[in-house]
Coordinates of C-alpha atoms in Angstrom, one line a residue:
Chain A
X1 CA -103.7 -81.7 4.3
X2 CA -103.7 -82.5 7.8
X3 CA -103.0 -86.2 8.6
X4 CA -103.2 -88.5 12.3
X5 CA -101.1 -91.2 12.7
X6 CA -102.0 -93.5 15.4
X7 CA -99.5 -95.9 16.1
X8 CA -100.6 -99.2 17.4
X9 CA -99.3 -102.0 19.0
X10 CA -100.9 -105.3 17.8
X11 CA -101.7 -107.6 20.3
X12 CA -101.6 -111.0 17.9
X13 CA -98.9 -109.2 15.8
X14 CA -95.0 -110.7 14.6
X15 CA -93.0 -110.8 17.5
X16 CA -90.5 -108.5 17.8
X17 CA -86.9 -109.2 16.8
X18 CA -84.9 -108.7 20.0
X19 CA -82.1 -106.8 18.1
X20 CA -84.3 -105.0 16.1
X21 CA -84.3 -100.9 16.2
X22 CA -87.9 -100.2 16.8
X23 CA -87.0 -96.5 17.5
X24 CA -88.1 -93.8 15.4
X25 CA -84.8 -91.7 15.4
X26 CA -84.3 -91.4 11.8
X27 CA -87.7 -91.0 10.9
X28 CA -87.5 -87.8 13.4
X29 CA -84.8 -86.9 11.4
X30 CA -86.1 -87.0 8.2
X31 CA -89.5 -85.7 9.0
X32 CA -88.2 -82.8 10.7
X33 CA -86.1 -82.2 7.7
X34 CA -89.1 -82.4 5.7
X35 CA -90.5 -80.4 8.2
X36 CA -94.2 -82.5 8.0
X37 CA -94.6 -83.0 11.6
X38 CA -97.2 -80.4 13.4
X39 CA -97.1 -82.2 16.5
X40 CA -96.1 -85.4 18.4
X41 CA -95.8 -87.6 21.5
X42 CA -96.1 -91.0 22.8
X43 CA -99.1 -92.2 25.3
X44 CA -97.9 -93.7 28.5
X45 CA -98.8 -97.3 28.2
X46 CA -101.9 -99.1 29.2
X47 CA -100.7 -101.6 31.7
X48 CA -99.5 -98.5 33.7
X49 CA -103.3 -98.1 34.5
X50 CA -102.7 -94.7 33.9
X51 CA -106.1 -94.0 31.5
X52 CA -109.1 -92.9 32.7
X53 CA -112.0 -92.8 30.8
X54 CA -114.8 -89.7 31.0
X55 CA -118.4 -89.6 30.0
X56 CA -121.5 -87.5 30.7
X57 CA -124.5 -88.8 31.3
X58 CA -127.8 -87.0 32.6
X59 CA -125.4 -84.3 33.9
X60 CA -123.3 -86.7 36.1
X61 CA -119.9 -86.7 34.8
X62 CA -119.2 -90.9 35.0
X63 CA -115.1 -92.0 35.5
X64 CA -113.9 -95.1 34.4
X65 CA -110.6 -96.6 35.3
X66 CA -109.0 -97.9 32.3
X67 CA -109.2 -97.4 28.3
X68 CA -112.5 -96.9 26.7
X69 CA -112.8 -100.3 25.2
X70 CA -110.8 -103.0 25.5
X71 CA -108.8 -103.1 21.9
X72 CA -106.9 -105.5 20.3
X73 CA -104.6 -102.7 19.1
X74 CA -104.0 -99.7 21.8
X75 CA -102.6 -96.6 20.8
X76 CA -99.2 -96.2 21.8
X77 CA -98.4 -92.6 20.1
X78 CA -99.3 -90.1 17.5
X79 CA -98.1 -87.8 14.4
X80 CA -99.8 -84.8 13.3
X81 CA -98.4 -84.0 10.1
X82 CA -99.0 -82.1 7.1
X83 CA -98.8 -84.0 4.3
X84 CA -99.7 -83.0 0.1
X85 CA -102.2 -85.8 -0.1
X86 CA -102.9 -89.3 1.2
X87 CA -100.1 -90.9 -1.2
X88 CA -97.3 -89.2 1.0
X89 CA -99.1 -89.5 4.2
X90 CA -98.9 -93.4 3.1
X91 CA -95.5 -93.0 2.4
X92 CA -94.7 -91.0 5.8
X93 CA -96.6 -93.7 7.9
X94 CA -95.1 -96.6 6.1
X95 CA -91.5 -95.5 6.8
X96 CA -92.4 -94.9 10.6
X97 CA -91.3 -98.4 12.6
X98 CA -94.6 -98.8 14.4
X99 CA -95.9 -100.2 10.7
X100 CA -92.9 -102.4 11.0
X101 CA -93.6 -104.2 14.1
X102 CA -97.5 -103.2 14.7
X103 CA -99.8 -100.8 12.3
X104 CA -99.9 -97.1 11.9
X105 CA -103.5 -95.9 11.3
X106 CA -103.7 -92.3 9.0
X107 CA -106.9 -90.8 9.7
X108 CA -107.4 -87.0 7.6
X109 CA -108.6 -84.3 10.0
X110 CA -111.6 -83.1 9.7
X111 CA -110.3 -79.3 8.4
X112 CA -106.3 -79.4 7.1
Chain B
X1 CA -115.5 -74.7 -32.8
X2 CA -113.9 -75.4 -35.8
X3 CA -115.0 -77.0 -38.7
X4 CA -118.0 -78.5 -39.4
X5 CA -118.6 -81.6 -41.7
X6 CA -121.3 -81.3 -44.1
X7 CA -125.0 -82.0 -42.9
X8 CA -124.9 -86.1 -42.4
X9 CA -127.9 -88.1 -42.4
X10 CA -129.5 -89.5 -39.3
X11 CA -127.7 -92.7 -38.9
X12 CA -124.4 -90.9 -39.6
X13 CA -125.3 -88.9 -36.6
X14 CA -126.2 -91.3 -34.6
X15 CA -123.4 -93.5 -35.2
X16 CA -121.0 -90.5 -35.0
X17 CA -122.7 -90.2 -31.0
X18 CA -122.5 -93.3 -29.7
X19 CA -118.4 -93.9 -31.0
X20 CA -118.1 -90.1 -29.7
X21 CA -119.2 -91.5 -26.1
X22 CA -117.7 -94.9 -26.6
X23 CA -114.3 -92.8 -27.3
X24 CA -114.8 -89.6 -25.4
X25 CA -116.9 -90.1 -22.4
X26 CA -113.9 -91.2 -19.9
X27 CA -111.3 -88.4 -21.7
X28 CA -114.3 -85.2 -21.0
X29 CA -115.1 -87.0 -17.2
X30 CA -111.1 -87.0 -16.4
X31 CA -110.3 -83.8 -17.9
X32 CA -113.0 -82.2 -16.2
X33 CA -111.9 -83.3 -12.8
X34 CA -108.7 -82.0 -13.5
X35 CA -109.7 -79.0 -13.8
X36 CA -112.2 -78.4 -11.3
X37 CA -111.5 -80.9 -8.7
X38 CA -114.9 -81.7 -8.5
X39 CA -115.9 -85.7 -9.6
X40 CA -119.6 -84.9 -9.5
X41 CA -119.8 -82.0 -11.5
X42 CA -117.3 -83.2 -13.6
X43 CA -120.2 -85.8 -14.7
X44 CA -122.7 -84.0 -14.9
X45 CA -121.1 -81.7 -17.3
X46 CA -119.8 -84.7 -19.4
X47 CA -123.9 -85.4 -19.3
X48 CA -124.7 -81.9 -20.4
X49 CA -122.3 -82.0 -23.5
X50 CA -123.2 -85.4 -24.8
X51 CA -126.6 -84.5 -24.3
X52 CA -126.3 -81.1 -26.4
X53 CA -124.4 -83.3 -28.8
X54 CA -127.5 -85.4 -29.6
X55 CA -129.7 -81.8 -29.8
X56 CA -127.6 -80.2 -31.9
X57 CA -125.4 -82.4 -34.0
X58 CA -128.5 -83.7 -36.0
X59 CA -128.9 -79.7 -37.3
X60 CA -125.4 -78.8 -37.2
X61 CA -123.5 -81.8 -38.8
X62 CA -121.0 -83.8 -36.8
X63 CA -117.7 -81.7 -35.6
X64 CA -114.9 -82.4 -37.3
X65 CA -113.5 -83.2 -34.0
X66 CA -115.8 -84.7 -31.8
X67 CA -113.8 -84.9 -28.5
X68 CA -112.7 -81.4 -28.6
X69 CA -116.3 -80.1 -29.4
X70 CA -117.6 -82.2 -26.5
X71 CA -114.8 -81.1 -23.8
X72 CA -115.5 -77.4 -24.9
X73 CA -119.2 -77.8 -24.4
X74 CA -118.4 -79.8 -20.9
X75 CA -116.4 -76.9 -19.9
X76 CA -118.6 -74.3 -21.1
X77 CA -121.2 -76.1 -18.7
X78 CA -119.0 -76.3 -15.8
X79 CA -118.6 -72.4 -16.1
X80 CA -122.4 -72.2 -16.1
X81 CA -123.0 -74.2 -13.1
X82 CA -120.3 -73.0 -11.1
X83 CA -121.5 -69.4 -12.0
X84 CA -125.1 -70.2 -11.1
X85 CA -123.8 -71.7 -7.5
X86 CA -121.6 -68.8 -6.5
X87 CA -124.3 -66.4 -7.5
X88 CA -125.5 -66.8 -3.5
X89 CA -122.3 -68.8 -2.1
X90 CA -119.2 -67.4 -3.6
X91 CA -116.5 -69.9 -2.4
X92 CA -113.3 -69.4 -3.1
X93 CA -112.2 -72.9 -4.7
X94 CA -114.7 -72.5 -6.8
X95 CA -113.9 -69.2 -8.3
X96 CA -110.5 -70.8 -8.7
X97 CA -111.9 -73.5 -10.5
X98 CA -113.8 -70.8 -12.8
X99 CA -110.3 -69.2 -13.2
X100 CA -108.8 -72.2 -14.5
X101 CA -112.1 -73.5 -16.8
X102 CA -111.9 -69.6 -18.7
X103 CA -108.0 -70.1 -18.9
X104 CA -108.7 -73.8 -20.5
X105 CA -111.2 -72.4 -22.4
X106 CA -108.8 -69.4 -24.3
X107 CA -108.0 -71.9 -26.9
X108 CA -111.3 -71.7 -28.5
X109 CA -111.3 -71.4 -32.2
X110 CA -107.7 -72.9 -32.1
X111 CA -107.1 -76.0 -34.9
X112 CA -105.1 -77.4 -32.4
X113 CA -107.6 -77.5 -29.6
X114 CA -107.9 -81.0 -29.1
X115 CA -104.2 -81.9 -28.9
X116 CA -103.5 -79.1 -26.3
X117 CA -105.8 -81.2 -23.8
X118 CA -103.7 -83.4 -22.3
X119 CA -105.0 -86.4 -21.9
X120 CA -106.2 -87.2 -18.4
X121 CA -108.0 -90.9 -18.5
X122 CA -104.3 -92.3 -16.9
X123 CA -104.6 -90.2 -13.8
X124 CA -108.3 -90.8 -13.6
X125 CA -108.0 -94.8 -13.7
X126 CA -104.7 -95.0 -10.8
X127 CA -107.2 -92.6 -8.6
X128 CA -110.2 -94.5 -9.4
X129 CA -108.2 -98.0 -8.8
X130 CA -106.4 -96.0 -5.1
X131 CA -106.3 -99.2 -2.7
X132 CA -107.4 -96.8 -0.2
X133 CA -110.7 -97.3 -1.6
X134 CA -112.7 -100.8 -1.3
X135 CA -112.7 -102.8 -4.5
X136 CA -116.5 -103.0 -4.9
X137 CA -115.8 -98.9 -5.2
X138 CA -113.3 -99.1 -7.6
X139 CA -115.0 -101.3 -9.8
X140 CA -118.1 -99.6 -9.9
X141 CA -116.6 -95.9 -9.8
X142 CA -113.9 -97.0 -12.9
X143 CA -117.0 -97.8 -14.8
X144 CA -119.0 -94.8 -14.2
X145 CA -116.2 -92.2 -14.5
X146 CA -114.4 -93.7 -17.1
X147 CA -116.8 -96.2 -19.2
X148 CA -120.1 -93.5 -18.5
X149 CA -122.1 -96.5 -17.7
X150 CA -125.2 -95.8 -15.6
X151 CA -125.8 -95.9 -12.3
X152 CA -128.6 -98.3 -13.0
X153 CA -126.4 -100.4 -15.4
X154 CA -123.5 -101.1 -12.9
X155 CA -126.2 -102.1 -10.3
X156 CA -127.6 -104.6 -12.8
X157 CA -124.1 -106.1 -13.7
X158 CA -123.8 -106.8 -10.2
X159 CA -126.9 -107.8 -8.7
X160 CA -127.3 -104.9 -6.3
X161 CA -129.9 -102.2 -5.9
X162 CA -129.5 -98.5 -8.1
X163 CA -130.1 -96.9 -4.9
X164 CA -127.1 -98.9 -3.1
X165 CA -125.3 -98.4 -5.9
X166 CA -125.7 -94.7 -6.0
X167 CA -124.8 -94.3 -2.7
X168 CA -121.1 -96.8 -3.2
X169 CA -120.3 -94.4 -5.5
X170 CA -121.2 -90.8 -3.3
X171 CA -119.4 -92.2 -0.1
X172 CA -116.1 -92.9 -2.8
X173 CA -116.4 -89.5 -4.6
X174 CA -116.1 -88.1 -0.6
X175 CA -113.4 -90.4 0.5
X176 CA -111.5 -89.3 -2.5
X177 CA -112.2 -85.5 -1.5
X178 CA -112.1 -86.2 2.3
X179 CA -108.9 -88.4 2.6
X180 CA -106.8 -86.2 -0.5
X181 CA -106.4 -89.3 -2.4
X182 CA -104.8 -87.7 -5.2
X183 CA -105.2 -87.0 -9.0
X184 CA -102.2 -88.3 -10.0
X185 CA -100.1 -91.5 -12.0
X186 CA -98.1 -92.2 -9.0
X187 CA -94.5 -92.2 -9.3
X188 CA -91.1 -94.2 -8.3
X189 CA -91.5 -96.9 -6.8
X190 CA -94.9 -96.9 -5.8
X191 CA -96.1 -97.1 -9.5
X192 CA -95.4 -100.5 -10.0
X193 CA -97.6 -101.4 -6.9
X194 CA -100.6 -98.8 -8.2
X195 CA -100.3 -100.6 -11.8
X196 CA -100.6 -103.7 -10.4
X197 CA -104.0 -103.0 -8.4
X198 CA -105.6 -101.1 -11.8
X199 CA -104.7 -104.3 -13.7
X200 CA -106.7 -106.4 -10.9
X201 CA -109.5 -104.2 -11.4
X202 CA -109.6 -104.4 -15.1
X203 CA -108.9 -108.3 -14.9
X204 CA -111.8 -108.6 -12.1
X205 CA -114.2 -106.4 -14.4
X206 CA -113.6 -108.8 -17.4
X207 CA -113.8 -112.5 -15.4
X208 CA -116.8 -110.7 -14.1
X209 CA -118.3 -110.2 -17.5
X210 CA -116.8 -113.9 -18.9
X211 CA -117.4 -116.1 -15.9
X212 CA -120.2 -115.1 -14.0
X213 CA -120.0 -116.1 -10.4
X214 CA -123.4 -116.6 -10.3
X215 CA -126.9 -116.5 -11.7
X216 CA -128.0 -115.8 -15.2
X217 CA -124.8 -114.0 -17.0
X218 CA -126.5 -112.1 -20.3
X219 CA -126.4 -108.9 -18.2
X220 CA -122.5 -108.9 -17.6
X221 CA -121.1 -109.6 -21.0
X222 CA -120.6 -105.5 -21.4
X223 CA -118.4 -105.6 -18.7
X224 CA -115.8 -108.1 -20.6
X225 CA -115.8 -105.5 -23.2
X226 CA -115.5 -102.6 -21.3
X227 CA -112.8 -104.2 -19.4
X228 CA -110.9 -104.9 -22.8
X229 CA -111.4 -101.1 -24.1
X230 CA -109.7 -99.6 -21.0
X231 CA -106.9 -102.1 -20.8
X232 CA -106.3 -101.3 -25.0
X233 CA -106.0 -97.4 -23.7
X234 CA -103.9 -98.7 -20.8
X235 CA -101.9 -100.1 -23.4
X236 CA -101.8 -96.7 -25.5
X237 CA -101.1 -94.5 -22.8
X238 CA -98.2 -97.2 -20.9
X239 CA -97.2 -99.0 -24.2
X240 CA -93.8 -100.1 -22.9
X241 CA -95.2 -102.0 -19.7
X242 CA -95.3 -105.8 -20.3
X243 CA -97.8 -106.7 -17.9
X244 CA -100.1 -104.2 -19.4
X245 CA -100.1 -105.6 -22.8
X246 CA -100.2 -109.0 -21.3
X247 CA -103.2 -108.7 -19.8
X248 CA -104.7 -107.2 -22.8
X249 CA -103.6 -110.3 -24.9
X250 CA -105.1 -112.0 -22.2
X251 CA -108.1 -110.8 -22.8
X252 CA -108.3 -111.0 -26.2
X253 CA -107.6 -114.7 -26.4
X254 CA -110.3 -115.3 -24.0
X255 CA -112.8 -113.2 -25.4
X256 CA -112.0 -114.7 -29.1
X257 CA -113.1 -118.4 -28.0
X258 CA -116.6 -116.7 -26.3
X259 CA -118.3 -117.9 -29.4
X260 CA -117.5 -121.2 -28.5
X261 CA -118.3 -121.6 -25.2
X262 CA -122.1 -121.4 -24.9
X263 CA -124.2 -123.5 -26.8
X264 CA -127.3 -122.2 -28.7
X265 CA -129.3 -123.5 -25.3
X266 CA -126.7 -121.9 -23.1
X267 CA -124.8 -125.0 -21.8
X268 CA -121.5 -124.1 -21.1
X269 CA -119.6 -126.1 -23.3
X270 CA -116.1 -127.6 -22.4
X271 CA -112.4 -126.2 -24.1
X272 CA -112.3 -129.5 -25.4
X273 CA -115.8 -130.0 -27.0
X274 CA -115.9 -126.4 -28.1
X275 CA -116.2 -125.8 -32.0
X276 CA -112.8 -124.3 -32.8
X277 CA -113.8 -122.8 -36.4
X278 CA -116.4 -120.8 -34.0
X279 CA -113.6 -118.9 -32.9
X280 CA -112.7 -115.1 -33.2
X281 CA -109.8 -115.3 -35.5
X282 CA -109.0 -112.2 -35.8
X283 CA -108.7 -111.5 -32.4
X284 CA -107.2 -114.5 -31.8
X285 CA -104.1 -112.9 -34.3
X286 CA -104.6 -109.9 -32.5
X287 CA -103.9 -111.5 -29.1
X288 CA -101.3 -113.2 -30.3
X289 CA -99.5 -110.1 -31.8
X290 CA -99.9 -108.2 -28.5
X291 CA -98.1 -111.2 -26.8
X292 CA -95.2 -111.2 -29.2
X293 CA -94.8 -107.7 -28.3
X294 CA -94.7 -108.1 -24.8
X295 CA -92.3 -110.9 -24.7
X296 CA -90.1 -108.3 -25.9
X297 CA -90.7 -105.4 -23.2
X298 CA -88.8 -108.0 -20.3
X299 CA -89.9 -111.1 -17.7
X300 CA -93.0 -112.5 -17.9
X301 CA -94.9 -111.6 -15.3
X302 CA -98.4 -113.5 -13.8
X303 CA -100.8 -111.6 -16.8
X304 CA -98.4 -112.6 -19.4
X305 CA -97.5 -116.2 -18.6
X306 CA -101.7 -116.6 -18.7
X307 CA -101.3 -115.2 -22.0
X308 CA -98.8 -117.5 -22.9
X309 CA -101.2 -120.1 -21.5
X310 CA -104.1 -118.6 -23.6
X311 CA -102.3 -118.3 -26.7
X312 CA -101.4 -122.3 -26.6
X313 CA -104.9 -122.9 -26.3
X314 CA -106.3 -120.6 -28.8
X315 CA -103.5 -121.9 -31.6
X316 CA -104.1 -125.5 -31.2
X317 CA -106.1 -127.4 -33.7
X318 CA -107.8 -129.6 -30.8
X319 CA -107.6 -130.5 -27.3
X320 CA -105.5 -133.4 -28.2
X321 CA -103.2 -131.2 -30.6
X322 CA -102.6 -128.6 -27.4
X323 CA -99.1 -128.6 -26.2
X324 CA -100.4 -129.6 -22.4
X325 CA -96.4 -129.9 -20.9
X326 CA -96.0 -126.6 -22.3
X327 CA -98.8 -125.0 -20.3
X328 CA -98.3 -127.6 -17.3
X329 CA -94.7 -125.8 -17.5
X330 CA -95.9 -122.3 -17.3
X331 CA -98.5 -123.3 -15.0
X332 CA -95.3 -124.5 -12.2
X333 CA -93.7 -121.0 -13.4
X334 CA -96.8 -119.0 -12.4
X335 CA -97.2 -120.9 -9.3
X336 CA -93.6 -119.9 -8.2
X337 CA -94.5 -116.1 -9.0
X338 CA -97.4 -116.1 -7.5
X339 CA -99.0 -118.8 -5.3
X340 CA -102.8 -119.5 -5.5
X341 CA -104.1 -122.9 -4.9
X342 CA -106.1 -122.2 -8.5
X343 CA -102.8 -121.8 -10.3
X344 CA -102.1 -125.2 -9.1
X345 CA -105.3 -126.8 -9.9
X346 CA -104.7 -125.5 -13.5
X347 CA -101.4 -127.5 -13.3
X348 CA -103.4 -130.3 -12.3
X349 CA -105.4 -129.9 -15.3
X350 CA -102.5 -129.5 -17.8
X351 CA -100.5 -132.0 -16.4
X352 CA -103.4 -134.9 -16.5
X353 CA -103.7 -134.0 -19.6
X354 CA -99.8 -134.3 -20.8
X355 CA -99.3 -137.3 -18.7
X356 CA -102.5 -139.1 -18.5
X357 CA -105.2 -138.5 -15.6
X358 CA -103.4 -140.7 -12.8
X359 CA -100.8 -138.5 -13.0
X360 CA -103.3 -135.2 -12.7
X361 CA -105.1 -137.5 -9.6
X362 CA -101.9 -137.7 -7.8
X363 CA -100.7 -134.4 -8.3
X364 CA -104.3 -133.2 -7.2
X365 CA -104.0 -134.8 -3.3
X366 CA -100.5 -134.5 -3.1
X367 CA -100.8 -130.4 -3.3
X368 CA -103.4 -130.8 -0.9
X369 CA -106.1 -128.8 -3.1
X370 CA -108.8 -130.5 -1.4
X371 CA -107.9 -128.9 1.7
X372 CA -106.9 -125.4 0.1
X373 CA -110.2 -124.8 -2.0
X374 CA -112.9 -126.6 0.6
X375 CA -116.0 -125.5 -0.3
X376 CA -114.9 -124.8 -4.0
X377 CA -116.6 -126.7 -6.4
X378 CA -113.8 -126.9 -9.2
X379 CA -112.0 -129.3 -7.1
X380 CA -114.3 -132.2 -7.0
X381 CA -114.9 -131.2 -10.8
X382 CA -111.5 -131.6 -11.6
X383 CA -111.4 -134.5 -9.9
X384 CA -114.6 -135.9 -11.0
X385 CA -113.5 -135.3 -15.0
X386 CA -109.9 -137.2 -14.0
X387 CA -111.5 -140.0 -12.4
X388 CA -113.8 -139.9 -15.8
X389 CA -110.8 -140.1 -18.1
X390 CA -109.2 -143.0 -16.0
X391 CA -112.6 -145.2 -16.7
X392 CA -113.6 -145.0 -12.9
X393 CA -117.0 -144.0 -13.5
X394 CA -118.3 -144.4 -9.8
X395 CA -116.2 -142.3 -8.3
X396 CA -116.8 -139.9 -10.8
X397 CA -120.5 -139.8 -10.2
X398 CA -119.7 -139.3 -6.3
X399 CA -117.2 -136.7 -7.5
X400 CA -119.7 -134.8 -9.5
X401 CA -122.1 -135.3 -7.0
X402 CA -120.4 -133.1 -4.4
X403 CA -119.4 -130.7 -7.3
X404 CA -122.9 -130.0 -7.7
X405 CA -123.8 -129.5 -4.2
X406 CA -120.9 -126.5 -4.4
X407 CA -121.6 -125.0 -7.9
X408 CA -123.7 -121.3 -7.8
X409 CA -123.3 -121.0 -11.6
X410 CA -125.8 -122.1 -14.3
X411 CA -124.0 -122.9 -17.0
X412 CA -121.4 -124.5 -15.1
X413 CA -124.5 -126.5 -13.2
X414 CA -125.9 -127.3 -16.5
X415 CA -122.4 -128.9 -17.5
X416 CA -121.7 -131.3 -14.5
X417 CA -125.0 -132.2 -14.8
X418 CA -124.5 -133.3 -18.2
X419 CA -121.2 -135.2 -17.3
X420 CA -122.7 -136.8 -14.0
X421 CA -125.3 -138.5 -16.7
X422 CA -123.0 -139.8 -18.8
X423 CA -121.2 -142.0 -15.9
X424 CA -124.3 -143.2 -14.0

């Protein structure tokens, strides 16, 4: 099956040791050994003011500076992967260090 | 179908059908899923073969082996229904599932039958206890999958509507199709984790049926029971797992002293008022026997040292007689293991008992419980019943008092009641 991983930063969350390795490098490794990830990337982060947020109403397309909502928890990044069943996508997201120091959401896609 | 006992009478038959559910229900539902990946069918087929059972076993005499009659008859139905559906739809899973149902089914006629099913109720407990799935799910989809209690009967047990009810247990069959929870006893290291959240479920289903957190409590008491049957086939299918069989002496021990705890108006009646010789005996020895044996399978964990706790209690002669530094000891051990401001209130308990209510007072403030459990009413309880012992029967009334202003239970309602009387 087909599994998102949204990795979030928590805005209330631990603070970060400042020696701690919050990079991803050997999960790469691993996962690409694996060979589970489909697709990947990091967002460019919100206080770049970089979002912009589309919606169509009455057949006026309306922009919005900005994220969609404002969220405790932004999206920093994503994993597609393809995993056997939600136990290993568990197990995937859990090793990943974004469930270290924030929270890794694992949503099943609709058809995977 | 193998061999057929001679023609019983109609009590035989109708005893031989409800232990054939009590026994088989759960082992048809779980193989079923196995095989066709499909929780609602899987069900309805179990339905369709107990059902024929009742139709046909009165005519035909009782199988010589019940559960393999019944799976056969489930899986027979399965083909039926699946066959029926793909008549307009073919879909491909489905065919596959009819593939694997005929395959299943070429033992037919074989003595062995029933031991070449493997025996699927493990798998189907760990994926009906998957934390990805809220509790209230769990509970409710454990006791229709496994225990084949009705829809209607699980809403009863917990005060909510058959049609809410219905509908907790459609949106967990999807999530369990939707996310890929799978049909599996997990593995490595995440087993011991799993275990641990199927043993809360089975511990939550049998509280739920002893203490009921509120209102009348007649309709729950299945719920104890049930609880104990799946942990005793926990216990068959894991037997080397301490924890396991600790929570099923648990059980037993506090199931034995039910008799006991209700009076014939249905006052709840104190441990140390209760009429000991009302006790279950036997499962008292039982209990006991299972805790010996987990003692031996390694460290006591939180299940077992409340066994250990249960099993002092259930020995002793009278209140008096109970070896209260003993349990005040594995109370402070359990609260190490696993902190809860309730562990510590029962140390609070056990120790003004060992060393006199001044000592339970001051252990009660100085572990702050009044802060940790506001809004609980067995604080001021426990405090009320100290303050009793010690002679001060003023600020035992006050301490009552607010006990009762907390309490949602009637029996427990009924009982500070009682004690508020007898120190105004």
């Amino acid at each position: 099956m087909l599994y998102m991983l949204l990795h979030a930063t928590v805005a209330d969350g631990p603070p970060v040791p400042p020696d701690a390795d919050t990079t991803p490098t050997k999960w790469i490794e691993e996962m690409e050994g694996r060979q589970v990830t489909r697709a990947s990337n990091r967002l460019r982060p919100p206080d770049e003011k970089t979002a912009a947020t589309v919606r169509v109403s009455g057949g006026q397309t309306l922009l919005t500076h900005g994220p969609y909502a404002e969220l405790q928890e932004q999206v920093g990044g994503f994993d597609l992967i393809e995993a056997a069943d939600l136990d290993e996508a568990i197990e995937i997201a859990a090793k990943h260090p974004s469930a270290r120091f924030g929270a890794v959401e694992v949503r099943p896609l609709w058809v995977g | 179908m193998g061999g057929v006992a001679p023609l019983a009478g109609s009590a035989a038959v109708h005893d031989a059908l409800r232990s054939a559910f009590t026994d088989e229900w759960g082992r048809v539902v779980a193989t079923l899923i196995r095989i066709t990946g499909d929780w609602s069918l899987a069900e309805d087929c179990a339905q369709d073969a107990f059902t024929a059972a009742a139709k046909r076993w009165p005519h035909d005499g009782i199988p010589q082996r019940p559960g393999a009659w019944l799976t056969t008859t489930a899986r027979n139905s399965a083909l039926d229904r699946l066959r029926r559906s793909t008549a307009e739809a073919r879909k491909l899973k489905e065919v596959a599932s009819m593939q694997e149902l005929e395959q299943a089914g070429s033992h037919d006629g074989d003595r062995d039958a029933e031991e070449s099913i493997p025996d699927d109720r493990l798998r189907l407990i760990f994926t009906c206890c998957h934390p990805a799935l809220p509790l209230d799910a769990r509970v409710a989809l454990t006791l229709r999958t496994l225990c084949g209690l009705t829809v209607a009967e699980i809403a009863r047990a917990f005060g909510a509507s058959e049609h809410a009810m219905a509908k907790r247990l459609v949106r967990a069959r999807q999530k369990i199709t939707n996310a890929g929870i799978p049909y599996r006893v997990p593995t490595g290291e995440l087993l011991p984790e799993r275990l641990d959240g199927v043993l809360a479920v089975l511990y939550l289903l049998f509280t739920e049926g002893y203490v009921a957190s509120s209102g009348p409590d007649v309709v729950r008491e299945p719920l104890s029971s049930e609880a104990i049957r799946l942990t005793r086939t926990m216990a068959q299918l894991m037997p080397d797992d301490p924890e396991v069989l600790g929570l099923l002496a648990l059980e037993l021990l506090h199931d034995a002293r039910r008799p006991g705890r209700v009076d014939d108006a249905g006052r709840l009646v104190p441990l140390e008022e209760q009429d000991r010789l009302a006790w279950d005996r036997g499962r008292i020895a039982e209990g006991v026997d299972v805790l010996t044996t987990a003692l031996s399978h390694g460290q006591p964990g939180s299940y077992l040292i409340q066994a250990q706790v249960a099993a002092l209690h259930s020995t002793a002669a009278t209140s008096v007689d109970t070896d209260w530094s003993a349990i005040a000891a594995l109370y402070d051990h359990l609260a190490k293991l696993n902190p809860s401001p309730y562990v510590d209130l029962s140390r609070v308990v056990a120790v003004g008992m060992a060393r006199g209510p001044a000592a339970g007072l001051e252990l009660l403030h100085e572990l702050d419980l009044f802060g940790r459990l506001a809004g609980n009413h067995y604080v001021p309880a426990a405090e009320a019943d100290l303050l009793r012992r010690a002679g001060r029967h003023r600020e035992a009334a006050a301490a009552y008092r607010s006990a009762l202003e907390l309490v949602a239970n009637d029996a427990e309602r009924r009982y500070l009641d009682r004690r508020l009387a007898e120190v105004s």
